[in-house]
Structures are given as structure tokens and as C-alpha cells.
Amino acid sequence: MLTISFLIRAAGRGIERRLLISALAGIALFLTSVAGAEIMSISTEKANVRESPAMESTVLWQAWRFTPFKVREWHEQWAYVEDFVGDTGWIHKSVLSETPAVIVAGKYANIRTGPGMDYEVIATVEREYPLKAIERNGDWLQVSDDGEIEGWIFVKLVWGSITPGRDKF
């Protein structure tokens, strides 16, 4: 396996060396940005997802409390975010939180009284229903909407994070 320092030395002092260093720096920057993606959720009842990072910008859609987003980049007080289906927009940081949250990614999901198929179904939620993540137990996640629903959901039916600010589990 070749090391980076060997590749740079082997490239000599000319244009090849500068190109190699630039290429390696670009790869490192790309890997850092992908690995550094964080998940944040909406902290208010509703939040506007905008076309550009400005209050007067067009509202593309509204997101409900606990909707998780992957933060792609920051521009001053604005986060450029991506949702679980790949839609993107800008959200002001004042309505974002590191509260662990998930969203139902399938057509629907059952919420149960405990972490397993043998537990009673207490609610059925539809696609795009956002939930606060409380605790993980194997393939099950304890969730709440801070209102009517608190129970357990199968993790493969949701997208988001159970660790504050961390990428999908």
C-alpha cells in the first residue's frame, strides 16, 4: 500500500506534485464533509424550509416538530438541510435542535407498548410522522411525539438519529 508522503515524493517537484497535493486535499475535504454530516431536528411546532438563506426567501414547505434533517452546510445563521427523501432547503438555526429524532420512512408504522412484536400496538402512524427518539433497545426505538403517543417502533421503519447531533443509526 502506498503512503501519501511516498506519492508526493514520487511526483517530484513539478506540476504533477501540485496536482497530486490538490487532488488529495480535495478528497480529504470531501470525506470530511460527508463524515461530518450532522442530524438536527425541528424544535418548534412548525418551521419553514426556505429556498435560500434569508427570511424573505420563498418557503418551500413547512416541517413539524421533531422532523430530522441532515445538515449539509452552514451559512451564518442558516443550515442547508436534506430530509430523508433527499429534498433540500434552508432552515434558520433558531428552530433547530440536537434533540434526537426520527421520521417514519415507510407507508406506516406501528407503535407498541414494548420493544418487540409480542407487545400490543397502541398507535399506527403514517409516513413522514416525526417522533422524538428516547432510547434504543436492540432493533427497537422508544419514541414520543410529546403529546398522545409514547411507545416503541421498529428501527428499520424510521430515518433519523438517536444520538444528539449524530448521523443516522
GROMACS .gro file of N, CA and C in nm:
model
  507
    1MET      N    1   0.085  -0.118   0.000
    1MET     CA    2   0.000   0.000   0.000
    1MET      C    3   0.089   0.124   0.000
    2LEU      N    4   0.062   0.216  -0.088
    2LEU     CA    5   0.142   0.337  -0.099
    2LEU      C    6   0.095   0.439   0.004
    3THR      N    7   0.192   0.510   0.062
    3THR     CA    8   0.155   0.615   0.156
    3THR      C    9   0.144   0.748   0.082
    4ILE      N   10   0.077   0.843   0.143
    4ILE     CA   11   0.060   0.974   0.081
    4ILE      C   12   0.195   1.043   0.064
    5SER      N   13   0.282   1.036   0.167
    5SER     CA   14   0.412   1.103   0.156
    5SER      C   15   0.495   1.043   0.043
    6PHE      N   16   0.487   0.911   0.023
    6PHE     CA   17   0.559   0.847  -0.087
    6PHE      C   18   0.506   0.897  -0.221
    7LEU      N   19   0.374   0.906  -0.233
    7LEU     CA   20   0.315   0.954  -0.358
    7LEU      C   21   0.359   1.096  -0.389
    8ILE      N   22   0.366   1.181  -0.287
    8ILE     CA   23   0.406   1.320  -0.308
    8ILE      C   24   0.553   1.326  -0.348
    9ARG      N   25   0.640   1.250  -0.278
    9ARG     CA   26   0.783   1.247  -0.314
    9ARG      C   27   0.802   1.194  -0.455
   10ALA      N   28   0.727   1.088  -0.489
   10ALA     CA   29   0.741   1.027  -0.621
   10ALA      C   30   0.697   1.121  -0.731
   11ALA      N   31   0.608   1.212  -0.700
   11ALA     CA   32   0.559   1.305  -0.801
   11ALA      C   33   0.660   1.414  -0.833
   12GLY      N   34   0.766   1.423  -0.753
   12GLY     CA   35   0.870   1.523  -0.781
   12GLY      C   36   0.829   1.662  -0.739
   13ARG      N   37   0.888   1.761  -0.806
   13ARG     CA   38   0.866   1.900  -0.766
   13ARG      C   39   0.782   1.979  -0.867
   14GLY      N   40   0.743   1.918  -0.972
   14GLY     CA   41   0.675   1.991  -1.079
   14GLY      C   42   0.524   1.995  -1.064
   15ILE      N   43   0.462   2.011  -1.176
   15ILE     CA   44   0.316   2.023  -1.183
   15ILE      C   45   0.247   1.898  -1.131
   16GLU      N   46   0.308   1.780  -1.152
   16GLU     CA   47   0.247   1.655  -1.104
   16GLU      C   48   0.230   1.657  -0.953
   17ARG      N   49   0.333   1.709  -0.884
   17ARG     CA   50   0.327   1.715  -0.737
   17ARG      C   51   0.213   1.807  -0.692
   18ARG      N   52   0.203   1.924  -0.755
   18ARG     CA   53   0.097   2.019  -0.717
   18ARG      C   54  -0.041   1.961  -0.746
   19LEU      N   55  -0.055   1.893  -0.858
   19LEU     CA   56  -0.183   1.830  -0.891
   19LEU      C   57  -0.218   1.720  -0.791
   20LEU      N   58  -0.119   1.639  -0.755
   20LEU     CA   59  -0.143   1.532  -0.659
   20LEU      C   60  -0.184   1.588  -0.523
   21ILE      N   61  -0.113   1.690  -0.477
   21ILE     CA   62  -0.147   1.751  -0.347
   21ILE      C   63  -0.287   1.810  -0.352
   22SER      N   64  -0.322   1.878  -0.461
   22SER     CA   65  -0.456   1.935  -0.474
   22SER      C   66  -0.563   1.826  -0.475
   23ALA      N   67  -0.537   1.718  -0.548
   23ALA     CA   68  -0.634   1.608  -0.554
   23ALA      C   69  -0.653   1.544  -0.418
   24LEU      N   70  -0.543   1.521  -0.345
   24LEU     CA   71  -0.553   1.460  -0.212
   24LEU      C   72  -0.626   1.552  -0.115
   25ALA      N   73  -0.600   1.682  -0.125
   25ALA     CA   74  -0.670   1.778  -0.038
   25ALA      C   75  -0.820   1.779  -0.069
   26GLY      N   76  -0.855   1.772  -0.196
   26GLY     CA   77  -0.996   1.767  -0.234
   26GLY      C   78  -1.066   1.643  -0.183
   27ILE      N   79  -0.999   1.529  -0.193
   27ILE     CA   80  -1.055   1.404  -0.142
   27ILE      C   81  -1.074   1.413   0.009
   28ALA      N   82  -0.974   1.466   0.080
   28ALA     CA   83  -0.984   1.478   0.225
   28ALA      C   84  -1.099   1.570   0.265
   29LEU      N   85  -1.115   1.681   0.194
   29LEU     CA   86  -1.224   1.773   0.222
   29LEU      C   87  -1.359   1.708   0.198
   30PHE      N   88  -1.372   1.634   0.089
   30PHE     CA   89  -1.496   1.564   0.058
   30PHE      C   90  -1.529   1.462   0.166
   31LEU      N   91  -1.431   1.381   0.206
   31LEU     CA   92  -1.456   1.278   0.308
   31LEU      C   93  -1.491   1.341   0.441
   32THR      N   94  -1.429   1.453   0.476
   32THR     CA   95  -1.461   1.522   0.600
   32THR      C   96  -1.603   1.574   0.597
   33SER      N   97  -1.646   1.631   0.485
   33SER     CA   98  -1.782   1.686   0.478
   33SER      C   99  -1.887   1.576   0.484
   34VAL      N  100  -1.862   1.462   0.421
   34VAL     CA  101  -1.957   1.351   0.425
   34VAL      C  102  -1.963   1.292   0.564
   35ALA      N  103  -1.846   1.266   0.623
   35ALA     CA  104  -1.841   1.205   0.755
   35ALA      C  105  -1.892   1.300   0.862
   36GLY      N  106  -1.879   1.431   0.839
   36GLY     CA  107  -1.916   1.528   0.939
   36GLY      C  108  -2.062   1.569   0.936
   37ALA      N  109  -2.142   1.509   0.852
   37ALA     CA  110  -2.283   1.546   0.844
   37ALA      C  111  -2.349   1.521   0.979
   38GLU      N  112  -2.428   1.617   1.023
   38GLU     CA  113  -2.498   1.601   1.149
   38GLU      C  114  -2.648   1.598   1.125
   39ILE      N  115  -2.718   1.536   1.218
   39ILE     CA  116  -2.864   1.532   1.212
   39ILE      C  117  -2.917   1.628   1.318
   40MET      N  118  -3.005   1.716   1.277
   40MET     CA  119  -3.072   1.806   1.371
   40MET      C  120  -3.221   1.795   1.347
   41SER      N  121  -3.299   1.837   1.446
   41SER     CA  122  -3.445   1.827   1.434
   41SER      C  123  -3.510   1.962   1.462
   42ILE      N  124  -3.635   1.972   1.421
   42ILE     CA  125  -3.712   2.095   1.443
   42ILE      C  126  -3.752   2.103   1.590
   43SER      N  127  -3.729   2.220   1.651
   43SER     CA  128  -3.757   2.238   1.794
   43SER      C  129  -3.889   2.311   1.821
   44THR      N  130  -3.947   2.372   1.720
   44THR     CA  131  -4.072   2.446   1.737
   44THR      C  132  -4.187   2.364   1.677
   45GLU      N  133  -4.310   2.410   1.699
   45GLU     CA  134  -4.425   2.336   1.645
   45GLU      C  135  -4.415   2.318   1.494
   46LYS      N  136  -4.380   2.425   1.423
   46LYS     CA  137  -4.359   2.419   1.278
   46LYS      C  138  -4.241   2.508   1.243
   47ALA      N  139  -4.175   2.475   1.131
   47ALA     CA  140  -4.064   2.557   1.083
   47ALA      C  141  -4.070   2.565   0.931
   48ASN      N  142  -4.031   2.680   0.880
   48ASN     CA  143  -4.028   2.699   0.735
   48ASN      C  144  -3.896   2.649   0.677
   49VAL      N  145  -3.906   2.573   0.570
   49VAL     CA  146  -3.789   2.532   0.493
   49VAL      C  147  -3.789   2.623   0.371
   50ARG      N  148  -3.680   2.699   0.354
   50ARG     CA  149  -3.677   2.805   0.254
   50ARG      C  150  -3.585   2.774   0.136
   51GLU      N  151  -3.608   2.848   0.028
   51GLU     CA  152  -3.531   2.830  -0.095
   51GLU      C  153  -3.387   2.880  -0.082
   52SER      N  154  -3.366   2.985  -0.003
   52SER     CA  155  -3.232   3.040   0.018
   52SER      C  156  -3.220   3.087   0.163
   53PRO      N  157  -3.098   3.117   0.209
   53PRO     CA  158  -3.078   3.153   0.350
   53PRO      C  159  -3.115   3.298   0.382
   54ALA      N  160  -3.244   3.328   0.377
   54ALA     CA  161  -3.293   3.462   0.409
   54ALA      C  162  -3.440   3.452   0.449
   55MET      N  163  -3.480   3.533   0.547
   55MET     CA  164  -3.619   3.532   0.595
   55MET      C  165  -3.719   3.568   0.486
   56GLU      N  166  -3.678   3.651   0.390
   56GLU     CA  167  -3.769   3.690   0.283
   56GLU      C  168  -3.771   3.591   0.167
   57SER      N  169  -3.694   3.484   0.179
   57SER     CA  170  -3.689   3.382   0.074
   57SER      C  171  -3.819   3.301   0.069
   58THR      N  172  -3.847   3.244  -0.047
   58THR     CA  173  -3.967   3.162  -0.067
   58THR      C  174  -3.967   3.042   0.027
   59VAL      N  175  -4.083   3.015   0.089
   59VAL     CA  176  -4.100   2.897   0.173
   59VAL      C  177  -4.132   2.779   0.082
   60LEU      N  178  -4.046   2.677   0.085
   60LEU     CA  179  -4.067   2.558   0.002
   60LEU      C  180  -4.170   2.464   0.065
   61TRP      N  181  -4.160   2.445   0.196
   61TRP     CA  182  -4.256   2.365   0.271
   61TRP      C  183  -4.236   2.392   0.419
   62GLN      N  184  -4.327   2.339   0.502
   62GLN     CA  185  -4.315   2.351   0.646
   62GLN      C  186  -4.289   2.214   0.706
   63ALA      N  187  -4.205   2.212   0.807
   63ALA     CA  188  -4.171   2.088   0.877
   63ALA      C  189  -4.224   2.095   1.020
   64TRP      N  190  -4.270   1.981   1.072
   64TRP     CA  191  -4.326   1.973   1.207
   64TRP      C  192  -4.217   1.945   1.310
   65ARG      N  193  -4.251   1.972   1.438
   65ARG     CA  194  -4.160   1.945   1.549
   65ARG      C  195  -4.107   1.802   1.540
   66PHE      N  196  -3.981   1.786   1.569
   66PHE     CA  197  -3.906   1.659   1.569
   66PHE      C  198  -3.872   1.607   1.430
   67THR      N  199  -3.906   1.680   1.323
   67THR     CA  200  -3.864   1.634   1.191
   67THR      C  201  -3.712   1.640   1.184
   68PRO      N  202  -3.646   1.527   1.154
   68PRO     CA  203  -3.499   1.528   1.145
   68PRO      C  204  -3.450   1.570   1.007
   69PHE      N  205  -3.337   1.638   1.005
   69PHE     CA  206  -3.272   1.680   0.880
   69PHE      C  207  -3.122   1.656   0.891
   70LYS      N  208  -3.062   1.617   0.780
   70LYS     CA  209  -2.917   1.609   0.772
   70LYS      C  210  -2.868   1.748   0.733
   71VAL      N  211  -2.778   1.805   0.814
   71VAL     CA  212  -2.723   1.937   0.784
   71VAL      C  213  -2.606   1.918   0.687
   72ARG      N  214  -2.618   1.978   0.570
   72ARG     CA  215  -2.515   1.968   0.465
   72ARG      C  216  -2.410   2.078   0.477
   73GLU      N  217  -2.454   2.198   0.517
   73GLU     CA  218  -2.359   2.309   0.535
   73GLU      C  219  -2.426   2.420   0.616
   74TRP      N  220  -2.342   2.510   0.666
   74TRP     CA  221  -2.390   2.627   0.740
   74TRP      C  222  -2.351   2.754   0.665
   75HIS      N  223  -2.442   2.851   0.664
   75HIS     CA  224  -2.414   2.984   0.611
   75HIS      C  225  -2.467   3.083   0.714
   76GLU      N  226  -2.377   3.139   0.791
   76GLU     CA  227  -2.412   3.229   0.901
   76GLU      C  228  -2.512   3.160   0.994
   77GLN      N  229  -2.634   3.211   1.004
   77GLN     CA  230  -2.735   3.156   1.096
   77GLN      C  231  -2.826   3.053   1.029
   78TRP      N  232  -2.790   3.008   0.910
   78TRP     CA  233  -2.874   2.919   0.832
   78TRP      C  234  -2.808   2.785   0.806
   79ALA      N  235  -2.888   2.680   0.812
   79ALA     CA  236  -2.841   2.545   0.780
   79ALA      C  237  -2.903   2.501   0.648
   80TYR      N  238  -2.818   2.451   0.558
   80TYR     CA  239  -2.867   2.391   0.434
   80TYR      C  240  -2.890   2.244   0.467
   81VAL      N  241  -3.016   2.201   0.460
   81VAL     CA  242  -3.054   2.069   0.510
   81VAL      C  243  -3.110   1.979   0.401
   82GLU      N  244  -3.109   1.850   0.433
   82GLU     CA  245  -3.167   1.749   0.344
   82GLU      C  246  -3.255   1.657   0.428
   83ASP      N  247  -3.374   1.628   0.378
   83ASP     CA  248  -3.462   1.537   0.452
   83ASP      C  249  -3.441   1.393   0.407
   84PHE      N  250  -3.521   1.302   0.459
   84PHE     CA  251  -3.499   1.159   0.435
   84PHE      C  252  -3.525   1.115   0.292
   85VAL      N  253  -3.594   1.196   0.212
   85VAL     CA  254  -3.616   1.161   0.072
   85VAL      C  255  -3.524   1.239  -0.022
   86GLY      N  256  -3.437   1.322   0.034
   86GLY     CA  257  -3.341   1.397  -0.047
   86GLY      C  258  -3.381   1.538  -0.082
   87ASP      N  259  -3.498   1.584  -0.036
   87ASP     CA  260  -3.538   1.723  -0.061
   87ASP      C  261  -3.450   1.815   0.024
   88THR      N  262  -3.413   1.931  -0.032
   88THR     CA  263  -3.323   2.022   0.037
   88THR      C  264  -3.383   2.161   0.050
   89GLY      N  265  -3.329   2.236   0.145
   89GLY     CA  266  -3.370   2.374   0.167
   89GLY      C  267  -3.291   2.433   0.282
   90TRP      N  268  -3.326   2.554   0.319
   90TRP     CA  269  -3.257   2.627   0.426
   90TRP      C  270  -3.349   2.646   0.546
   91ILE      N  271  -3.294   2.625   0.665
   91ILE     CA  272  -3.368   2.643   0.790
   91ILE      C  273  -3.284   2.730   0.883
   92HIS      N  274  -3.349   2.827   0.948
   92HIS     CA  275  -3.279   2.913   1.043
   92HIS      C  276  -3.243   2.834   1.168
   93LYS      N  277  -3.125   2.860   1.222
   93LYS     CA  278  -3.077   2.781   1.336
   93LYS      C  279  -3.162   2.797   1.462
   94SER      N  280  -3.241   2.905   1.471
   94SER     CA  281  -3.324   2.929   1.589
   94SER      C  282  -3.434   2.825   1.606
   95VAL      N  283  -3.466   2.750   1.500
   95VAL     CA  284  -3.572   2.648   1.509
   95VAL      C  285  -3.515   2.506   1.501
   96LEU      N  286  -3.382   2.494   1.510
   96LEU     CA  287  -3.317   2.362   1.506
   96LEU      C  288  -3.265   2.323   1.643
   97SER      N  289  -3.260   2.194   1.666
   97SER     CA  290  -3.216   2.139   1.793
   97SER      C  291  -3.138   2.011   1.770
   98GLU      N  292  -3.057   1.972   1.867
   98GLU     CA  293  -2.988   1.843   1.860
   98GLU      C  294  -3.071   1.732   1.925
   99THR      N  295  -3.197   1.759   1.955
   99THR     CA  296  -3.285   1.657   2.011
   99THR      C  297  -3.290   1.538   1.915
  100PRO      N  298  -3.255   1.419   1.963
  100PRO     CA  299  -3.261   1.301   1.876
  100PRO      C  300  -3.403   1.280   1.825
  101ALA      N  301  -3.417   1.257   1.696
  101ALA     CA  302  -3.550   1.244   1.636
  101ALA      C  303  -3.544   1.154   1.514
  102VAL      N  304  -3.661   1.098   1.482
  102VAL     CA  305  -3.675   1.011   1.364
  102VAL      C  306  -3.804   1.047   1.292
  103ILE      N  307  -3.815   0.997   1.169
  103ILE     CA  308  -3.936   1.016   1.091
  103ILE      C  309  -3.972   0.882   1.028
  104VAL      N  310  -4.101   0.854   1.021
  104VAL     CA  311  -4.146   0.727   0.962
  104VAL      C  312  -4.115   0.731   0.813
  105ALA      N  313  -4.036   0.633   0.767
  105ALA     CA  314  -3.991   0.630   0.628
  105ALA      C  315  -4.075   0.538   0.540
  106GLY      N  316  -4.148   0.447   0.601
  106GLY     CA  317  -4.235   0.357   0.524
  106GLY      C  318  -4.375   0.414   0.511
  107LYS      N  319  -4.466   0.333   0.458
  107LYS     CA  320  -4.605   0.378   0.439
  107LYS      C  321  -4.672   0.405   0.574
  108TYR      N  322  -4.643   0.321   0.671
  108TYR     CA  323  -4.693   0.340   0.808
  108TYR      C  324  -4.608   0.257   0.902
  109ALA      N  325  -4.625   0.280   1.033
  109ALA     CA  326  -4.551   0.204   1.134
  109ALA      C  327  -4.636   0.191   1.259
  110ASN      N  328  -4.627   0.075   1.322
  110ASN     CA  329  -4.697   0.052   1.448
  110ASN      C  330  -4.609   0.096   1.565
  111ILE      N  331  -4.673   0.159   1.663
  111ILE     CA  332  -4.608   0.195   1.789
  111ILE      C  333  -4.660   0.096   1.892
  112ARG      N  334  -4.569   0.032   1.965
  112ARG     CA  335  -4.605  -0.074   2.059
  112ARG      C  336  -4.574  -0.036   2.203
  113THR      N  337  -4.631  -0.112   2.296
  113THR     CA  338  -4.611  -0.085   2.438
  113THR      C  339  -4.472  -0.126   2.486
  114GLY      N  340  -4.402  -0.207   2.410
  114GLY     CA  341  -4.268  -0.252   2.447
  114GLY      C  342  -4.185  -0.283   2.324
  115PRO      N  343  -4.056  -0.314   2.345
  115PRO     CA  344  -3.963  -0.337   2.234
  115PRO      C  345  -3.970  -0.478   2.176
  116GLY      N  346  -4.073  -0.506   2.099
  116GLY     CA  347  -4.086  -0.637   2.036
  116GLY      C  348  -4.222  -0.657   1.973
  117MET      N  349  -4.229  -0.755   1.883
  117MET     CA  350  -4.353  -0.785   1.811
  117MET      C  351  -4.463  -0.840   1.902
  118ASP      N  352  -4.427  -0.893   2.017
  118ASP     CA  353  -4.525  -0.951   2.108
  118ASP      C  354  -4.601  -0.847   2.190
  119TYR      N  355  -4.557  -0.723   2.183
  119TYR     CA  356  -4.622  -0.617   2.260
  119TYR      C  357  -4.740  -0.559   2.182
  120GLU      N  358  -4.838  -0.509   2.258
  120GLU     CA  359  -4.961  -0.453   2.199
  120GLU      C  360  -4.933  -0.328   2.116
  121VAL      N  361  -5.004  -0.315   2.005
  121VAL     CA  362  -4.997  -0.194   1.921
  121VAL      C  363  -5.085  -0.088   1.986
  122ILE      N  364  -5.026   0.027   2.017
  122ILE     CA  365  -5.104   0.135   2.080
  122ILE      C  366  -5.135   0.248   1.983
  123ALA      N  367  -5.063   0.251   1.871
  123ALA     CA  368  -5.089   0.354   1.769
  123ALA      C  369  -5.027   0.310   1.637
  124THR      N  370  -5.084   0.360   1.529
  124THR     CA  371  -5.026   0.341   1.396
  124THR      C  372  -5.005   0.479   1.337
  125VAL      N  373  -4.882   0.508   1.295
  125VAL     CA  374  -4.851   0.640   1.240
  125VAL      C  375  -4.814   0.625   1.092
  126GLU      N  376  -4.843   0.729   1.016
  126GLU     CA  377  -4.821   0.727   0.872
  126GLU      C  378  -4.683   0.780   0.835
  127ARG      N  379  -4.649   0.760   0.708
  127ARG     CA  380  -4.523   0.810   0.651
  127ARG      C  381  -4.506   0.958   0.685
  128GLU      N  382  -4.383   0.995   0.715
  128GLU     CA  383  -4.343   1.132   0.746
  128GLU      C  384  -4.390   1.180   0.883
  129TYR      N  385  -4.433   1.090   0.969
  129TYR     CA  386  -4.470   1.130   1.105
  129TYR      C  387  -4.342   1.143   1.187
  130PRO      N  388  -4.312   1.263   1.241
  130PRO     CA  389  -4.189   1.282   1.317
  130PRO      C  390  -4.207   1.246   1.464
  131LEU      N  391  -4.102   1.189   1.522
  131LEU     CA  392  -4.105   1.145   1.662
  131LEU      C  393  -3.972   1.176   1.730
  132LYS      N  394  -3.979   1.209   1.857
  132LYS     CA  395  -3.858   1.225   1.937
  132LYS      C  396  -3.807   1.086   1.974
  133ALA      N  397  -3.677   1.064   1.959
  133ALA     CA  398  -3.617   0.935   1.995
  133ALA      C  399  -3.570   0.942   2.140
  134ILE      N  400  -3.607   0.840   2.218
  134ILE     CA  401  -3.575   0.841   2.360
  134ILE      C  402  -3.465   0.741   2.394
  135GLU      N  403  -3.483   0.617   2.350
  135GLU     CA  404  -3.389   0.511   2.387
  135GLU      C  405  -3.395   0.400   2.284
  136ARG      N  406  -3.281   0.334   2.264
  136ARG     CA  407  -3.277   0.219   2.173
  136ARG      C  408  -3.258   0.092   2.253
  137ASN      N  409  -3.330  -0.014   2.211
  137ASN     CA  410  -3.318  -0.146   2.272
  137ASN      C  411  -3.313  -0.246   2.157
  138GLY      N  412  -3.193  -0.283   2.114
  138GLY     CA  413  -3.179  -0.373   2.000
  138GLY      C  414  -3.232  -0.308   1.874
  139ASP      N  415  -3.327  -0.375   1.809
  139ASP     CA  416  -3.387  -0.323   1.685
  139ASP      C  417  -3.509  -0.237   1.711
  140TRP      N  418  -3.529  -0.196   1.834
  140TRP     CA  419  -3.646  -0.117   1.871
  140TRP      C  420  -3.604   0.017   1.930
  141LEU      N  421  -3.687   0.117   1.903
  141LEU     CA  422  -3.659   0.252   1.948
  141LEU      C  423  -3.779   0.306   2.024
  142GLN      N  424  -3.754   0.353   2.146
  142GLN     CA  425  -3.861   0.417   2.222
  142GLN      C  426  -3.877   0.559   2.170
  143VAL      N  427  -4.001   0.596   2.138
  143VAL     CA  428  -4.028   0.726   2.076
  143VAL      C  429  -4.147   0.795   2.143
  144SER      N  430  -4.157   0.925   2.116
  144SER     CA  431  -4.269   1.004   2.167
  144SER      C  432  -4.294   1.121   2.073
  145ASP      N  433  -4.419   1.166   2.069
  145ASP     CA  434  -4.448   1.289   1.995
  145ASP      C  435  -4.473   1.404   2.092
  146ASP      N  436  -4.440   1.382   2.220
  146ASP     CA  437  -4.462   1.479   2.329
  146ASP      C  438  -4.608   1.519   2.340
  147GLY      N  439  -4.695   1.426   2.309
  147GLY     CA  440  -4.838   1.454   2.316
  147GLY      C  441  -4.914   1.328   2.347
  148GLU      N  442  -4.966   1.266   2.245
  148GLU     CA  443  -5.052   1.150   2.262
  148GLU      C  444  -4.980   1.016   2.254
  149ILE      N  445  -4.866   1.012   2.187
  149ILE     CA  446  -4.802   0.883   2.159
  149ILE      C  447  -4.669   0.870   2.233
  150GLU      N  448  -4.652   0.758   2.302
  150GLU     CA  449  -4.521   0.718   2.354
  150GLU      C  450  -4.519   0.566   2.353
  151GLY      N  451  -4.417   0.511   2.289
  151GLY     CA  452  -4.405   0.367   2.279
  151GLY      C  453  -4.281   0.328   2.202
  152TRP      N  454  -4.285   0.209   2.141
  152TRP     CA  455  -4.168   0.152   2.074
  152TRP      C  456  -4.197   0.127   1.927
  153ILE      N  457  -4.097   0.156   1.842
  153ILE     CA  458  -4.110   0.140   1.697
  153ILE      C  459  -3.988   0.062   1.646
  154PHE      N  460  -4.009  -0.019   1.544
  154PHE     CA  461  -3.901  -0.097   1.483
  154PHE      C  462  -3.810  -0.001   1.407
  155VAL      N  463  -3.678  -0.004   1.434
  155VAL     CA  464  -3.586   0.097   1.380
  155VAL      C  465  -3.576   0.097   1.228
  156LYS      N  466  -3.604  -0.014   1.163
  156LYS     CA  467  -3.591  -0.018   1.017
  156LYS      C  468  -3.705   0.056   0.947
  157LEU      N  469  -3.802   0.104   1.024
  157LEU     CA  470  -3.915   0.176   0.967
  157LEU      C  471  -3.899   0.328   0.976
  158VAL      N  472  -3.786   0.372   1.033
  158VAL     CA  473  -3.765   0.516   1.053
  158VAL      C  474  -3.629   0.560   1.000
  159TRP      N  475  -3.615   0.692   0.985
  159TRP     CA  476  -3.489   0.755   0.946
  159TRP      C  477  -3.462   0.867   1.043
  160GLY      N  478  -3.337   0.882   1.086
  160GLY     CA  479  -3.302   0.990   1.177
  160GLY      C  480  -3.187   0.954   1.265
  161SER      N  481  -3.193   0.998   1.390
  161SER     CA  482  -3.082   0.979   1.483
  161SER      C  483  -3.133   0.958   1.625
  162ILE      N  484  -3.061   0.875   1.700
  162ILE     CA  485  -3.093   0.860   1.841
  162ILE      C  486  -2.983   0.920   1.928
  163THR      N  487  -2.876   0.969   1.867
  163THR     CA  488  -2.768   1.033   1.940
  163THR      C  489  -2.766   1.180   1.901
  164PRO      N  490  -2.767   1.272   1.999
  164PRO     CA  491  -2.773   1.414   1.965
  164PRO      C  492  -2.667   1.455   1.863
  165GLY      N  493  -2.714   1.516   1.752
  165GLY     CA  494  -2.624   1.569   1.652
  165GLY      C  495  -2.554   1.467   1.564
  166ARG      N  496  -2.578   1.340   1.583
  166ARG     CA  497  -2.507   1.236   1.508
  166ARG      C  498  -2.588   1.189   1.389
  167ASP      N  499  -2.515   1.131   1.294
  167ASP     CA  500  -2.578   1.078   1.174
  167ASP      C  501  -2.667   0.959   1.207
  168LYS      N  502  -2.742   0.915   1.111
  168LYS     CA  503  -2.839   0.805   1.126
  168LYS      C  504  -2.778   0.684   1.193
  169PHE      N  505  -2.857   0.619   1.278
  169PHE     CA  506  -2.812   0.498   1.347
  169PHE      C  507  -2.815   0.380   1.254
   0.00000   0.00000   0.00000
